[in-house]
PDB file of C-alpha atoms in Angstrom:
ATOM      1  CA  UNK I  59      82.058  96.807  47.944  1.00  0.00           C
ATOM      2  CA  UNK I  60      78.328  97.794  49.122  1.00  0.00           C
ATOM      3  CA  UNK I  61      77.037  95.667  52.010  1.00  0.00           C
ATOM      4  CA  UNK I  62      73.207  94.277  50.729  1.00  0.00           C
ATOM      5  CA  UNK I  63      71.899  94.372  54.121  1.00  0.00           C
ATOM      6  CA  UNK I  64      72.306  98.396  54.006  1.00  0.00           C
ATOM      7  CA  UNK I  65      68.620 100.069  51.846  1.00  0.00           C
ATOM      8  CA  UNK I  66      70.157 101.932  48.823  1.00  0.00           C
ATOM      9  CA  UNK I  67      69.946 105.881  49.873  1.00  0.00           C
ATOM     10  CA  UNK I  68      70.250 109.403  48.197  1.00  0.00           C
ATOM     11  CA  UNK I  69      74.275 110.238  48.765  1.00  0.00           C
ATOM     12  CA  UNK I  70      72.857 113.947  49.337  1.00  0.00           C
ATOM     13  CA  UNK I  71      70.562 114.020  52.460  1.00  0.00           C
ATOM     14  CA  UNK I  72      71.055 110.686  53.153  1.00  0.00           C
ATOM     15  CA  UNK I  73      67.285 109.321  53.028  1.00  0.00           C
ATOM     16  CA  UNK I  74      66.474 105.816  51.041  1.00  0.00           C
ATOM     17  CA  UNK I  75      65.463 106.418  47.511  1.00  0.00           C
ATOM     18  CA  UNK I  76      62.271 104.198  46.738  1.00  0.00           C
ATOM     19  CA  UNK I  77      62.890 101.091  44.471  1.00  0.00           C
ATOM     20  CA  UNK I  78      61.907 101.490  40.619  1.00  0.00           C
ATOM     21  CA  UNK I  79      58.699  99.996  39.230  1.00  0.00           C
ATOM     22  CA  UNK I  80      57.944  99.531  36.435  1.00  0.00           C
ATOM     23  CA  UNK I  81      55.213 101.505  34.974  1.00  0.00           C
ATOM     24  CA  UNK I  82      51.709  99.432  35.067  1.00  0.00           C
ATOM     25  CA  UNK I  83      50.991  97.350  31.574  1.00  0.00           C
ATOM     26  CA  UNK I  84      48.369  99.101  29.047  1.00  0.00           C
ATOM     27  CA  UNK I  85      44.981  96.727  28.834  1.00  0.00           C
ATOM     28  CA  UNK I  86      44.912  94.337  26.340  1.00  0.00           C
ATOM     29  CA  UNK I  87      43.755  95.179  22.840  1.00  0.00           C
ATOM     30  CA  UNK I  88      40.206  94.371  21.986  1.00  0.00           C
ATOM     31  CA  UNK I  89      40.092  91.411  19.007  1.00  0.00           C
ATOM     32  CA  UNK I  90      39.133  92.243  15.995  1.00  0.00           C
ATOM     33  CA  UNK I  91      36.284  90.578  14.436  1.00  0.00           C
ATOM     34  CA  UNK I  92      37.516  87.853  12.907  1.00  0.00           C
ATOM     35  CA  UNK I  93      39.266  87.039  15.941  1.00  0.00           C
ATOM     36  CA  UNK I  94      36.804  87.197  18.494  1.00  0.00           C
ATOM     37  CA  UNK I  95      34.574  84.900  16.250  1.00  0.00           C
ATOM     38  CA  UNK I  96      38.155  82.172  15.711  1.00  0.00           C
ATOM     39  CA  UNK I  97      38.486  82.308  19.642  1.00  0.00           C
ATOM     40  CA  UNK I  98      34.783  81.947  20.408  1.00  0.00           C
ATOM     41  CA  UNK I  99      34.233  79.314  17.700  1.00  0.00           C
ATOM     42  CA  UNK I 100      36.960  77.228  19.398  1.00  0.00           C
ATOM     43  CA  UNK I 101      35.855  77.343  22.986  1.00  0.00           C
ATOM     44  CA  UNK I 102      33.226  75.728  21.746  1.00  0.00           C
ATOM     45  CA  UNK I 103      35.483  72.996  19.195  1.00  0.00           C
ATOM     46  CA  UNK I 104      37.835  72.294  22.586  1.00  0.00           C
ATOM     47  CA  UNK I 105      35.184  70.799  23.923  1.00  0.00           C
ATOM     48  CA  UNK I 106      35.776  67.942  22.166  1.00  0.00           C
ATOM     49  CA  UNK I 107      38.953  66.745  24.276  1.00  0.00           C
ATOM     50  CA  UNK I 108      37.350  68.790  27.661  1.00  0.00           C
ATOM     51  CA  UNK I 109      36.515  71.456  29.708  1.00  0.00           C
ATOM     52  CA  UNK I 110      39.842  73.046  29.895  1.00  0.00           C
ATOM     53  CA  UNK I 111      39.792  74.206  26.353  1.00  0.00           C
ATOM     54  CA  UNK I 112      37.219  76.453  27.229  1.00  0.00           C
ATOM     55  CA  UNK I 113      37.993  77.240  30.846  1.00  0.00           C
ATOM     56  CA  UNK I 114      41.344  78.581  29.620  1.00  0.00           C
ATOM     57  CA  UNK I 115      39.950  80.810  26.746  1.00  0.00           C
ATOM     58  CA  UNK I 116      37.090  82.306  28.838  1.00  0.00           C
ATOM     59  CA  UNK I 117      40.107  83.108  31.333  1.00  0.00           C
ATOM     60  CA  UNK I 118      42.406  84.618  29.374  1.00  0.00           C
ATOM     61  CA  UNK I 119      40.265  86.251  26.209  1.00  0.00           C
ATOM     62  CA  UNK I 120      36.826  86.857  28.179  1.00  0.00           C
ATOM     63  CA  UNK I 121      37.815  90.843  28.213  1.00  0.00           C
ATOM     64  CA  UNK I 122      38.545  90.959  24.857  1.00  0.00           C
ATOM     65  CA  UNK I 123      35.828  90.528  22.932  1.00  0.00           C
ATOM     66  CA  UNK I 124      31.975  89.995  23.650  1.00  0.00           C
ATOM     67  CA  UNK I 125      31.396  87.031  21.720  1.00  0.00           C
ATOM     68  CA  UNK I 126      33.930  84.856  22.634  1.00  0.00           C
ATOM     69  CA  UNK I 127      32.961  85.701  26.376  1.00  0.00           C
ATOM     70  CA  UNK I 128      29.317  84.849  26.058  1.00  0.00           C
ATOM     71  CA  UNK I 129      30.298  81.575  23.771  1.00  0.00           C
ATOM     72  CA  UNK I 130      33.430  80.454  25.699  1.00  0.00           C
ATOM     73  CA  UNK I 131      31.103  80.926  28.899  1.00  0.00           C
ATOM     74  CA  UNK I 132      28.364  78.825  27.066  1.00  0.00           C
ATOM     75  CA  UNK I 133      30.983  76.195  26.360  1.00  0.00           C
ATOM     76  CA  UNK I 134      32.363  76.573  29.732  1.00  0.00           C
ATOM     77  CA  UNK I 135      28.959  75.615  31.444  1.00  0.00           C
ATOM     78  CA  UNK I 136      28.280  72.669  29.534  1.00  0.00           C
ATOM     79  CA  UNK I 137      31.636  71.316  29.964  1.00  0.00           C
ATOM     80  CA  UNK I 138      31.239  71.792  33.085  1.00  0.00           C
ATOM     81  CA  UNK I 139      27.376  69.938  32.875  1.00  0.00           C
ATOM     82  CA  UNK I 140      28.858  67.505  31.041  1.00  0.00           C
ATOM     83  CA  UNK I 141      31.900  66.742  33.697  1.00  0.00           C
ATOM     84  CA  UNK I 142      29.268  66.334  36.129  1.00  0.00           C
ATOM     85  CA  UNK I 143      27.397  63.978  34.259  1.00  0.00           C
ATOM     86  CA  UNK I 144      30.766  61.943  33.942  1.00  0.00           C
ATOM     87  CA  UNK I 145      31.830  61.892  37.448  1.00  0.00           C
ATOM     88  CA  UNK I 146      27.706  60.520  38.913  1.00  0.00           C
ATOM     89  CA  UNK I 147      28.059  58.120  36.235  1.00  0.00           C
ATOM     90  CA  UNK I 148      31.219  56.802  36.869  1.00  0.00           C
ATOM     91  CA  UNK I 149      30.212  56.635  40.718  1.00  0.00           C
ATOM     92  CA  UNK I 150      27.008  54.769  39.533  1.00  0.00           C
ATOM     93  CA  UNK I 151      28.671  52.430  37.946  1.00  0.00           C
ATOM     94  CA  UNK I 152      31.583  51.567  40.382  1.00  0.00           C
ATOM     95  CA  UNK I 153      28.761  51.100  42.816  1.00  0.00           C
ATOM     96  CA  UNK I 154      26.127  49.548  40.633  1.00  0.00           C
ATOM     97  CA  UNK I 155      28.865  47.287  39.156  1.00  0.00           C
ATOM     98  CA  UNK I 156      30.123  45.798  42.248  1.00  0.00           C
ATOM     99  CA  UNK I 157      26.590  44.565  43.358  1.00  0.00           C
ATOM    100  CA  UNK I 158      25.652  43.715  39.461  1.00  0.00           C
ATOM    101  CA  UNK I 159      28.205  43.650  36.656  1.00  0.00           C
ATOM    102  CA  UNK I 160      26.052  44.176  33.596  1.00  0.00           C
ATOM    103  CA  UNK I 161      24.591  46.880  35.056  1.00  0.00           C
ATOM    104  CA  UNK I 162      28.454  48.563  35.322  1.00  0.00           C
ATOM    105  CA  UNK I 163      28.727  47.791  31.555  1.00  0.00           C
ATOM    106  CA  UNK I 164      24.991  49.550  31.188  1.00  0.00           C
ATOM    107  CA  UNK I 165      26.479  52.291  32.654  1.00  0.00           C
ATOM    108  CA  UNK I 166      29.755  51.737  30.638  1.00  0.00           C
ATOM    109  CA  UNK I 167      27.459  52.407  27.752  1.00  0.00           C
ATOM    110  CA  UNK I 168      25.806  55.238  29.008  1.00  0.00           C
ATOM    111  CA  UNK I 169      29.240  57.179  29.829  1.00  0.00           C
ATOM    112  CA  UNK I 170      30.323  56.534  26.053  1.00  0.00           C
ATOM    113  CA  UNK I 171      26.883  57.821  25.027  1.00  0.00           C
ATOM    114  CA  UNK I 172      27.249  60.773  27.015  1.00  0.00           C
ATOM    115  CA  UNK I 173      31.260  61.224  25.060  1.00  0.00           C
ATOM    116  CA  UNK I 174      29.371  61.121  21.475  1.00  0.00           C
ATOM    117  CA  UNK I 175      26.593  63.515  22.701  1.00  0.00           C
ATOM    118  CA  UNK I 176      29.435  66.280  24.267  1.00  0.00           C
ATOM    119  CA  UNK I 177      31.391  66.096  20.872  1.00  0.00           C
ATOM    120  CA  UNK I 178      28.400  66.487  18.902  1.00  0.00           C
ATOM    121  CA  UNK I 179      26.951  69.319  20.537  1.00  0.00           C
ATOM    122  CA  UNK I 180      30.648  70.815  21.011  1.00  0.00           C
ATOM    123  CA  UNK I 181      31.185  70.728  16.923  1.00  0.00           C
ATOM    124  CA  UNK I 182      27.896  72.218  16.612  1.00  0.00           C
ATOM    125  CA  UNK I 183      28.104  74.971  18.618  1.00  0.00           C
ATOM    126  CA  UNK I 184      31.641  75.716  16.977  1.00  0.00           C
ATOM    127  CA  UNK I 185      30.003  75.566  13.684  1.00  0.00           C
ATOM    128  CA  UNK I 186      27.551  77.572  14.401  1.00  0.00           C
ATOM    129  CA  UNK I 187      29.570  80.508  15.846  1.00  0.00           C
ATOM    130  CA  UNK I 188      31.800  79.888  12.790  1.00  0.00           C
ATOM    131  CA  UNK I 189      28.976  80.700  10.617  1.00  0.00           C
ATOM    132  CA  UNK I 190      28.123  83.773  12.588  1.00  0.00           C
ATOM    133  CA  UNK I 191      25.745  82.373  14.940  1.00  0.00           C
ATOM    134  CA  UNK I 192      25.577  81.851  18.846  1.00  0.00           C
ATOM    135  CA  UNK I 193      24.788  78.440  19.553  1.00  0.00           C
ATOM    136  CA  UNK I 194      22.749  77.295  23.525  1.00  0.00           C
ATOM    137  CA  UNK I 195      23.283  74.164  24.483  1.00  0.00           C
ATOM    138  CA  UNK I 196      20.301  72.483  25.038  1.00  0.00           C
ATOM    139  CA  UNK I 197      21.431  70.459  28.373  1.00  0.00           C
ATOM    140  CA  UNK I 198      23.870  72.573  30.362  1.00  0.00           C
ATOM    141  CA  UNK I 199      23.297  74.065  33.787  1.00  0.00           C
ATOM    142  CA  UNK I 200      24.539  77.862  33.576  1.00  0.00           C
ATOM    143  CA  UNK I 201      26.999  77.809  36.433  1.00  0.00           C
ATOM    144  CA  UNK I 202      28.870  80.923  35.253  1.00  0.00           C
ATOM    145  CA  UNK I 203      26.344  83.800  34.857  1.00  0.00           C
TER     146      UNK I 203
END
């Protein structure tokens, strides 16, 4: 029986051996073109059920390929804009619609406006990149540089 307590060492001079590791992972293969257009185009297409669509291709496929880090990081930043938006809105109109009601439905309104125009502008953008374009949103804060 060994005791576990006891380092393993070399049976020869007696010294501890060092532990194996493995060797370090190669980088991760560039995408081909086709691919880094299907990843960026859908950065932009995930937008339509949220920001984490995005945030999770920008994080894992940003060093990649160029294009689907400058269009996930477009995507990205107006998901993030767009968030934002949601979050005042839904403050204005707990606030608002305590004091007032209609103006909590107003608001109501205005946050289901805000849903058409970030699924709008998010199957744009994918359709764009799709087609071999880049695609700016026209109302999102660049966070992310």
């Amino acid at each position: 029986m060994t005791d576990s307590s006891v380092p393993p060492s070399d049976p020869v001079n007696g010294a501890p051996q060092q532990p194996y590791s493995p060797p370090p992972a190669a980088p991760a293969a560039p995408l081909s073109a086709a691919d880094d257009k299907l990843w960026a185009s859908l950065a932009h297409f995930g937008g339509v059920i949220g920001p984490l669509p995005s945030l999770l291709i920008f994080l894992i496929l940003k060093d990649r390929g160029a294009l689907v880090r400058e269009e996930s990081k477009e995507a990205l930043n107006f998901q993030i804009s767009a968030t934002i938006a949601y979050v005042a809105l839904w403050i204005l109109s707990a606030i608002l619609g305590a004091i007032f009601w209609p103006l909590g439905i107003l608001i109501g309104f205005l946050q289901f406006a805000l849903w058409i125009v970030v699924v709008i502008f998010s199957i744009l953008g994918g359709v764009r990149v799709q087609q071999g374009g880049s695609y700016r949103y026209p109302f999102a804060y660049r966070f992310i540089k």
